[in-house]
Coordinates of C-alpha atoms in Angstrom, one line a residue:
Chain T
X1 CA -53.8 -18.2 -8.7
X2 CA -52.0 -18.8 -12.2
X3 CA -48.9 -21.0 -12.4
X4 CA -46.7 -18.2 -13.3
X5 CA -47.4 -16.4 -10.4
X6 CA -47.6 -19.5 -7.6
X7 CA -45.1 -18.9 -4.9
X8 CA -43.0 -22.0 -4.2
X9 CA -43.0 -22.8 -0.5
X10 CA -39.4 -23.2 0.2
X11 CA -39.2 -20.1 -1.4
X12 CA -37.8 -16.8 1.0
X13 CA -39.9 -14.1 0.9
X14 CA -39.1 -10.8 -0.5
X15 CA -39.5 -9.1 2.7
X16 CA -37.1 -11.3 4.7
X17 CA -34.5 -10.8 2.1
X18 CA -35.0 -7.1 2.4
X19 CA -35.1 -7.6 6.0
X20 CA -31.9 -9.2 6.1
X21 CA -30.1 -7.1 3.6
X22 CA -31.5 -3.9 5.3
X23 CA -30.2 -4.9 9.2
X24 CA -26.5 -6.0 7.7
X25 CA -26.0 -3.1 6.0
X26 CA -27.1 -1.1 8.7
X27 CA -24.7 -3.0 11.3
X28 CA -22.0 -2.3 8.4
X29 CA -22.9 1.1 8.5
X30 CA -22.5 1.2 12.6
X31 CA -18.8 -0.1 12.1
X32 CA -17.5 1.8 9.4
X33 CA -18.9 4.8 10.6
X34 CA -17.5 4.0 13.9
X35 CA -13.8 2.9 12.6
X36 CA -13.7 6.0 10.8
X37 CA -14.4 8.3 13.2
X38 CA -12.0 6.5 15.7
X39 CA -9.3 6.7 13.3
X40 CA -9.5 10.1 12.0
X41 CA -7.6 12.1 13.4
X42 CA -4.8 9.7 14.1
X43 CA -4.8 9.4 9.8
X44 CA -5.1 13.3 10.1
X45 CA -1.9 13.4 12.3
X46 CA -0.1 11.0 10.4
X47 CA -0.6 12.9 7.1
X48 CA 0.6 16.1 8.4
X49 CA 3.4 14.5 9.9
X50 CA 4.5 12.9 6.7
X51 CA 4.3 16.1 4.5
X52 CA 6.1 17.6 7.1
X53 CA 8.8 15.5 7.1
X54 CA 8.7 15.6 3.3
X55 CA 9.4 19.3 3.6
X56 CA 11.8 19.2 6.2
X57 CA 14.2 16.2 4.0
X58 CA 14.0 19.1 1.3
X59 CA 14.8 22.0 2.8
X60 CA 16.6 21.4 5.8
X61 CA 16.5 25.2 7.3
X62 CA 12.5 25.0 7.6
X63 CA 11.2 24.1 11.5
X64 CA 7.7 25.0 10.1
X65 CA 5.7 25.1 7.4
X66 CA 2.9 26.7 5.8
X67 CA 0.5 25.3 2.3
X68 CA -0.4 27.8 -0.3
X69 CA -2.3 27.2 -3.4
X70 CA -0.8 29.4 -6.4
X71 CA -4.5 30.0 -8.2
X72 CA -5.2 29.9 -11.7
X73 CA -5.1 33.7 -11.8
X74 CA -1.9 34.7 -10.0
X75 CA -3.2 35.2 -6.5
X76 CA -2.1 32.9 -3.6
X77 CA -4.7 31.7 -1.1
X78 CA -3.5 29.5 2.5
X79 CA -4.9 26.0 2.0
X80 CA -7.7 25.2 4.6
X81 CA -8.4 21.9 6.4
X82 CA -9.1 19.0 4.2
X83 CA -9.4 21.3 0.8
X84 CA -9.3 20.1 -2.4
X85 CA -6.8 21.6 -5.0
X86 CA -8.7 24.2 -6.9
X87 CA -9.0 23.6 -10.7
X88 CA -5.6 24.8 -12.6
X89 CA -4.3 26.0 -9.2
X90 CA -0.7 24.6 -7.8
X91 CA -0.2 23.6 -4.5
X92 CA 3.3 24.1 -2.7
X93 CA 4.7 24.3 1.3
X94 CA 6.1 27.4 2.5
X95 CA 9.0 26.2 4.9
X96 CA 10.1 29.2 7.4
X97 CA 13.0 28.5 9.7
X98 CA 13.2 29.7 13.5
X99 CA 13.1 33.2 12.8
X100 CA 10.0 33.4 10.9
X101 CA 12.4 33.5 7.4
X102 CA 11.3 32.0 4.6
X103 CA 13.8 28.9 4.3
X104 CA 12.2 28.0 1.1
X105 CA 9.9 26.3 -1.3
X106 CA 8.8 22.9 -1.6
X107 CA 6.6 21.7 -4.5
X108 CA 5.3 18.3 -6.0
X109 CA 5.7 16.9 -9.4
X110 CA 5.0 13.8 -11.2
X111 CA 6.2 12.7 -14.6
X112 CA 5.8 9.1 -16.1
X113 CA 8.8 6.5 -15.2
X114 CA 9.6 2.6 -16.1
X115 CA 6.6 1.4 -14.4
X116 CA 4.3 4.0 -13.2
X117 CA 4.3 7.6 -12.3
X118 CA 6.8 9.5 -10.5
X119 CA 6.2 11.6 -7.7
X120 CA 8.6 14.0 -6.5
X121 CA 8.8 16.8 -4.2
X122 CA 11.4 19.5 -5.0
X123 CA 12.5 22.7 -3.2
X124 CA 13.2 26.1 -4.6
X125 CA 15.1 28.6 -3.6
X126 CA 13.8 32.2 -4.4
X127 CA 16.8 33.7 -3.5
X128 CA 19.3 32.4 -5.7
X129 CA 16.3 31.1 -8.9
X130 CA 17.4 27.6 -8.4
X131 CA 16.4 24.1 -7.6
X132 CA 17.9 23.2 -4.3
X133 CA 17.6 19.1 -4.8
X134 CA 14.3 16.6 -4.6
X135 CA 13.3 13.8 -2.7
X136 CA 10.7 10.5 -3.9
X137 CA 7.0 10.5 -2.8
X138 CA 6.3 7.4 -4.2
X139 CA 7.7 5.8 -7.1
X140 CA 8.0 1.9 -8.4
X141 CA 10.9 2.4 -10.5
X142 CA 12.9 -1.1 -11.0
X143 CA 15.4 -1.6 -7.4
X144 CA 19.3 -1.3 -8.4
X145 CA 18.1 0.9 -11.7
X146 CA 15.4 3.2 -11.9
X147 CA 15.8 4.0 -8.0
X148 CA 19.8 5.1 -8.3
X149 CA 18.0 8.4 -9.1
X150 CA 18.1 9.5 -5.1
X151 CA 21.9 8.1 -4.3
X152 CA 23.5 8.2 -7.3
X153 CA 26.1 11.0 -6.9
X154 CA 26.8 12.3 -10.4
X155 CA 23.1 12.5 -10.4
X156 CA 22.7 14.5 -7.4
X157 CA 25.7 16.8 -8.3
X158 CA 23.1 17.7 -10.9
X159 CA 21.5 20.2 -7.8
X160 CA 21.3 23.1 -7.5
X161 CA 19.6 23.9 -10.5
X162 CA 18.9 26.9 -12.4
X163 CA 14.9 27.7 -12.3
X164 CA 14.3 31.2 -13.3
X165 CA 10.7 32.8 -13.8
X166 CA 10.6 35.1 -16.6
X167 CA 7.2 36.4 -17.6
X168 CA 4.8 33.6 -17.6
X169 CA 6.9 30.9 -18.0
X170 CA 10.4 29.6 -17.3
X171 CA 13.5 31.5 -18.9
X172 CA 14.9 27.9 -19.8
X173 CA 13.5 24.6 -19.9
X174 CA 14.4 22.2 -17.6
X175 CA 15.2 19.4 -19.1
X176 CA 16.8 16.0 -18.8
X177 CA 20.0 15.5 -21.4
X178 CA 21.9 11.9 -22.2
X179 CA 24.1 11.2 -19.9
X180 CA 27.5 13.3 -20.3
X181 CA 26.0 15.7 -22.3
X182 CA 25.1 18.5 -19.8
X183 CA 26.3 22.0 -21.0
X184 CA 23.6 24.2 -18.8
X185 CA 22.9 24.7 -15.3
X186 CA 19.2 24.3 -16.3
X187 CA 20.2 20.6 -17.5
X188 CA 20.2 17.3 -15.4
X189 CA 22.5 15.1 -16.5
X190 CA 20.5 11.4 -16.9
X191 CA 21.7 8.1 -15.2
X192 CA 23.3 5.7 -17.6
X193 CA 21.1 2.9 -17.7
X194 CA 18.7 4.7 -16.2
X195 CA 17.4 7.8 -18.6
X196 CA 13.7 7.1 -18.4
X197 CA 13.2 7.8 -14.7
X198 CA 16.1 10.1 -14.8
X199 CA 13.8 12.2 -17.6
X200 CA 11.1 11.7 -15.4
X201 CA 12.8 13.6 -12.7
X202 CA 12.7 16.6 -14.9
X203 CA 9.7 16.6 -16.6
X204 CA 8.0 16.6 -12.9
X205 CA 10.1 19.2 -11.8
X206 CA 9.7 21.2 -15.4
X207 CA 5.9 21.2 -15.4
X208 CA 5.0 21.9 -11.9
X209 CA 8.1 24.5 -12.0
X210 CA 7.0 26.1 -15.0
X211 CA 3.4 26.7 -14.1
X212 CA 4.2 27.7 -10.3
X213 CA 7.3 30.2 -10.4
X214 CA 6.3 32.6 -12.5
X215 CA 2.9 32.6 -10.1
X216 CA 5.0 32.9 -7.1
X217 CA 7.7 35.7 -8.4
X218 CA 5.2 38.5 -7.7
X219 CA 4.0 37.2 -4.1
X220 CA 7.8 36.4 -2.9
X221 CA 7.3 39.8 -0.7
X222 CA 4.7 38.5 1.5
X223 CA 5.8 35.1 1.9
X224 CA 8.9 36.5 2.9
X225 CA 7.9 36.4 7.1
X226 CA 5.6 33.9 8.2
X227 CA 2.2 34.6 8.7
Chain V
X1 CA -14.8 -32.1 27.4
X2 CA -11.3 -33.1 26.5
X3 CA -13.2 -34.1 22.8
X4 CA -14.0 -30.3 22.5
X5 CA -10.7 -30.0 23.3
X6 CA -9.4 -31.6 20.5
X7 CA -11.7 -30.2 17.9
X8 CA -11.0 -27.2 18.7
X9 CA -7.0 -27.5 17.9
X10 CA -7.8 -29.4 15.3
X11 CA -10.1 -26.6 13.7
X12 CA -7.3 -24.3 14.4
X13 CA -4.4 -26.7 13.3
X14 CA -6.4 -27.2 9.8
X15 CA -5.6 -23.7 8.4
X16 CA -2.6 -23.0 10.0
X17 CA -0.6 -26.9 8.6
X18 CA -3.0 -29.6 7.0
X19 CA -4.7 -27.1 5.1
X20 CA -2.8 -24.1 4.7
X21 CA -4.2 -21.6 2.0
X22 CA -0.5 -20.8 0.3
X23 CA 1.2 -24.4 0.2
X24 CA -1.6 -26.6 0.0
X25 CA -4.4 -25.4 -1.0
X26 CA -2.3 -22.2 -3.3
X27 CA -5.2 -20.0 -2.6
X28 CA -5.1 -15.9 -2.1
X29 CA -2.0 -16.1 -4.4
X30 CA -2.4 -12.1 -5.7
X31 CA -1.2 -10.8 -2.5
X32 CA 0.8 -13.6 -1.7
X33 CA 3.0 -13.2 -4.8
X34 CA 2.9 -9.3 -4.9
X35 CA 3.3 -7.5 -1.5
X36 CA 5.8 -10.2 -0.3
X37 CA 8.6 -7.8 -0.9
X38 CA 9.8 -7.7 2.5
X39 CA 9.3 -9.5 5.8
X40 CA 7.1 -6.2 7.2
X41 CA 4.5 -5.9 4.4
X42 CA 4.2 -9.8 4.7
X43 CA 3.6 -9.8 8.2
X44 CA 1.3 -6.4 8.4
X45 CA -0.6 -8.3 5.1
X46 CA -1.4 -11.5 7.0
X47 CA -2.2 -9.8 10.0
X48 CA -4.9 -7.3 8.2
X49 CA -6.0 -10.6 6.4
X50 CA -6.3 -12.6 9.4
X51 CA -8.3 -9.8 10.9
X52 CA -10.8 -9.5 8.3
X53 CA -10.7 -13.0 8.7
X54 CA -11.9 -13.9 12.1
X55 CA -14.3 -10.8 12.2
X56 CA -16.1 -11.8 8.9
X57 CA -16.4 -15.0 10.1
X58 CA -17.5 -14.5 13.6
X59 CA -20.2 -12.2 12.6
X60 CA -21.5 -14.6 9.2
X61 CA -21.6 -17.5 11.8
X62 CA -23.8 -15.5 14.2
X63 CA -26.3 -14.4 11.6
X64 CA -26.1 -17.4 9.8
X65 CA -29.8 -18.6 10.6
X66 CA -31.2 -15.5 9.5
X67 CA -29.3 -15.3 5.9
X68 CA -31.5 -16.1 3.6
X69 CA -29.5 -18.8 0.7
X70 CA -30.6 -16.4 -2.3
X71 CA -28.9 -13.1 -0.8
X72 CA -25.8 -15.0 1.5
X73 CA -23.3 -13.8 -1.3
X74 CA -24.1 -10.1 -1.5
X75 CA -24.7 -10.5 2.5
X76 CA -20.6 -12.2 2.7
X77 CA -19.0 -9.6 0.6
X78 CA -20.8 -6.4 2.5
X79 CA -19.6 -7.9 5.8
X80 CA -16.1 -8.9 4.5
X81 CA -15.7 -5.0 2.7
X82 CA -16.5 -3.6 5.9
X83 CA -14.0 -5.4 8.2
X84 CA -11.5 -4.3 4.8
X85 CA -12.6 -0.5 5.3
X86 CA -11.8 -0.9 9.2
X87 CA -8.4 -2.4 8.5
X88 CA -8.2 -0.1 5.3
X89 CA -8.3 3.3 8.2
X90 CA -6.4 1.4 11.2
X91 CA -3.5 1.0 8.9
X92 CA -3.4 4.8 7.9
X93 CA -3.6 5.5 11.2
X94 CA -0.5 3.1 12.1
X95 CA 1.8 4.2 9.7
X96 CA 1.0 5.6 6.2
X97 CA 4.7 4.3 4.8
X98 CA 3.3 0.8 5.3
X99 CA -0.2 2.0 3.7
X100 CA 1.4 3.1 0.7
X101 CA 3.7 -0.1 1.0
X102 CA 0.6 -2.2 0.6
X103 CA -1.4 -0.2 -1.9
X104 CA -4.2 -1.4 -3.7
X105 CA -3.6 -4.8 -2.0
X106 CA -5.5 -4.1 1.3
X107 CA -8.5 -3.0 -0.7
X108 CA -8.1 -6.0 -2.6
X109 CA -8.4 -8.3 0.2
X110 CA -12.6 -8.0 -0.4
X111 CA -11.7 -10.3 -3.2
X112 CA -9.4 -12.6 -1.5
X113 CA -11.1 -16.3 -1.8
X114 CA -9.7 -17.8 1.3
X115 CA -12.4 -15.1 3.4
X116 CA -14.9 -16.0 0.9
X117 CA -14.1 -19.6 0.5
X118 CA -14.5 -19.8 4.4
X119 CA -17.4 -18.1 4.7
X120 CA -19.4 -20.4 2.5
X121 CA -17.6 -23.5 3.3
X122 CA -17.4 -23.1 7.3
X123 CA -18.7 -20.1 8.7
X124 CA -22.0 -20.5 7.1
X125 CA -22.7 -24.0 8.8
X126 CA -20.9 -23.2 12.5
X127 CA -21.3 -21.5 15.4
X128 CA -19.2 -18.7 15.9
X129 CA -16.4 -19.7 18.0
X130 CA -15.2 -23.0 16.0
X131 CA -16.1 -20.9 12.9
X132 CA -13.5 -18.0 14.7
X133 CA -11.1 -20.6 15.7
X134 CA -10.5 -21.8 12.1
X135 CA -10.8 -18.5 10.1
X136 CA -7.7 -17.4 13.0
X137 CA -5.7 -20.8 11.9
X138 CA -6.6 -20.3 8.5
X139 CA -5.3 -16.4 9.0
X140 CA -2.1 -17.8 10.9
X141 CA -1.4 -20.0 8.0
X142 CA -1.8 -17.5 5.8
X143 CA 0.7 -14.8 7.4
X144 CA 3.0 -17.8 8.0
X145 CA 3.0 -18.5 4.1
X146 CA 3.2 -14.8 3.8
X147 CA 6.4 -14.3 5.8
X148 CA 8.0 -17.5 4.2
X149 CA 8.0 -15.5 1.3
X150 CA 8.6 -12.5 2.3
X151 CA 11.4 -13.3 4.6
X152 CA 13.6 -15.0 1.9
X153 CA 12.9 -12.4 -0.5
X154 CA 14.0 -9.8 1.6
X155 CA 17.1 -11.7 2.8
X156 CA 18.7 -12.2 -1.1
X157 CA 16.7 -9.7 -2.8
X158 CA 17.9 -6.4 -0.4
X159 CA 20.0 -8.4 2.6
X160 CA 18.1 -7.2 5.3
X161 CA 15.5 -9.1 7.3
X162 CA 12.8 -6.9 8.8
X163 CA 14.8 -3.6 7.8
X164 CA 18.3 -5.2 9.7
X165 CA 21.1 -5.6 7.6
X166 CA 22.2 -8.7 7.7
X167 CA 25.3 -8.9 5.4
X168 CA 27.1 -5.3 6.0
X169 CA 27.7 -3.3 2.8
X170 CA 30.0 -5.2 1.0
X171 CA 26.5 -7.2 0.0
X172 CA 25.5 -7.4 -3.5
X173 CA 21.7 -7.4 -3.6
X174 CA 20.1 -10.7 -5.4
X175 CA 17.9 -7.9 -7.0
X176 CA 15.2 -10.0 -9.1
X177 CA 14.1 -11.2 -6.3
X178 CA 12.4 -8.1 -5.0
X179 CA 10.8 -7.9 -8.4
X180 CA 7.8 -9.8 -9.5
X181 CA 9.5 -12.6 -11.1
X182 CA 11.4 -13.5 -7.5
X183 CA 8.3 -14.3 -6.5
X184 CA 7.0 -16.6 -8.2
X185 CA 10.9 -18.4 -7.7
X186 CA 10.3 -18.2 -3.9
X187 CA 6.7 -19.4 -4.2
X188 CA 8.0 -22.5 -6.5
X189 CA 11.2 -23.1 -4.2
X190 CA 8.5 -23.1 -1.1
X191 CA 6.0 -25.9 -2.9
X192 CA 8.4 -27.9 -3.9
X193 CA 9.9 -28.4 -0.1
X194 CA 6.1 -28.9 0.8
X195 CA 5.6 -31.3 -1.6
X196 CA 8.7 -33.5 -0.9
X197 CA 8.2 -33.3 2.7
X198 CA 4.7 -34.6 2.1
X199 CA 5.9 -37.5 -0.4
X200 CA 8.4 -38.4 1.7
X201 CA 5.5 -38.7 4.9
X202 CA 3.7 -40.6 2.3
X203 CA 6.4 -43.4 2.0
X204 CA 6.7 -43.7 5.6
X205 CA 3.0 -44.7 6.2
X206 CA 3.3 -46.9 3.2
X207 CA 6.7 -48.5 4.7
X208 CA 4.9 -49.0 8.2
X209 CA 2.0 -50.8 6.3
X210 CA -0.2 -47.9 6.2
X211 CA -1.3 -48.3 2.8
X212 CA -1.8 -44.8 0.7
X213 CA -2.6 -41.7 3.2
X214 CA -5.4 -39.3 2.0
X215 CA -4.6 -36.2 3.4

């Protein structure tokens, strides 16, 4: 046996190392799978409640929701359990009142704010063609400055906001304008000192609305009653 | 028998006080500074870290004789990551709001140096009971550290404690305290308090003729 291949007496054999690592991987695998399966139903229920609460907040008349995809080819399809958003599709929530009539549409939008992406959920009234309000899903905006978007009375007075689908886009682009210069019903008057976050709200609504609302317009009849 | 009781107690108190991970060893500063914007965040992060510490130290100690030293770090990380994954699922099942508030810092418990440090320096050399006792003490010590920061930052930065308003509507919050710089201010202030306490204790000890005390 040459020097190069000689195994030192205190060296752990490779089989022992592989055996240990294999055993530990098996134990850890069991623990992880048990934890995943044990918490799965509670996690799914929590997610469902979180979505419902968020939609009920922006569509107060709603008592139940149905999740849909507005597909890239213009068709609508109900969301299956745990289904991912298909390429080019927009997910939205149709809120229905106690009688099963459509109370409003809610959809998520996101745009870059001051610290990170501001994710919001906004509601759209298909009868009046208006965005009626919004709530924040996730935001890391500066406390006391950017987070005023949910409490500032003047900012909230921007809603309802005109959002009328026309052909393949909106009749007027929703945009945030400098504080005090709002002249049209589709413009958002920014909060003085929190312009970047205000702009993020406008862009988040506009980006989603430009894609979603024109696709919804031809299907409003079928959405009117709860399926 | 009494000797065993004392040593178990000392094992436990090492992390809670004498070698407190936050105020004495100044370890795991990433979650200490980042998630302590409120009392509830601090408490949840502390409990999650303590759970991972106790479980991973227990399992590592149990398997210590069969883990070859060449693969010990890989083994420890796999075990720690397993319990972090368990905590991740449990927090999602308990509250999604809390899960969102703690964000990536739950997953980052994997790289918390307190846990790997305990595994390497203690659990790999001691039987399961003392290893878990020591880990529990460290976990509680870490939770105390997080709570000390979280409560002060929430009271000053939001005027609330565990979500309960303390000063009424007229209170103007000291917003910087819930922003990243606030974490450094409050941590600095606490370290100052602990250093002053330690110095006072040493002076007292020296005055009693004990010379320099090493802790």
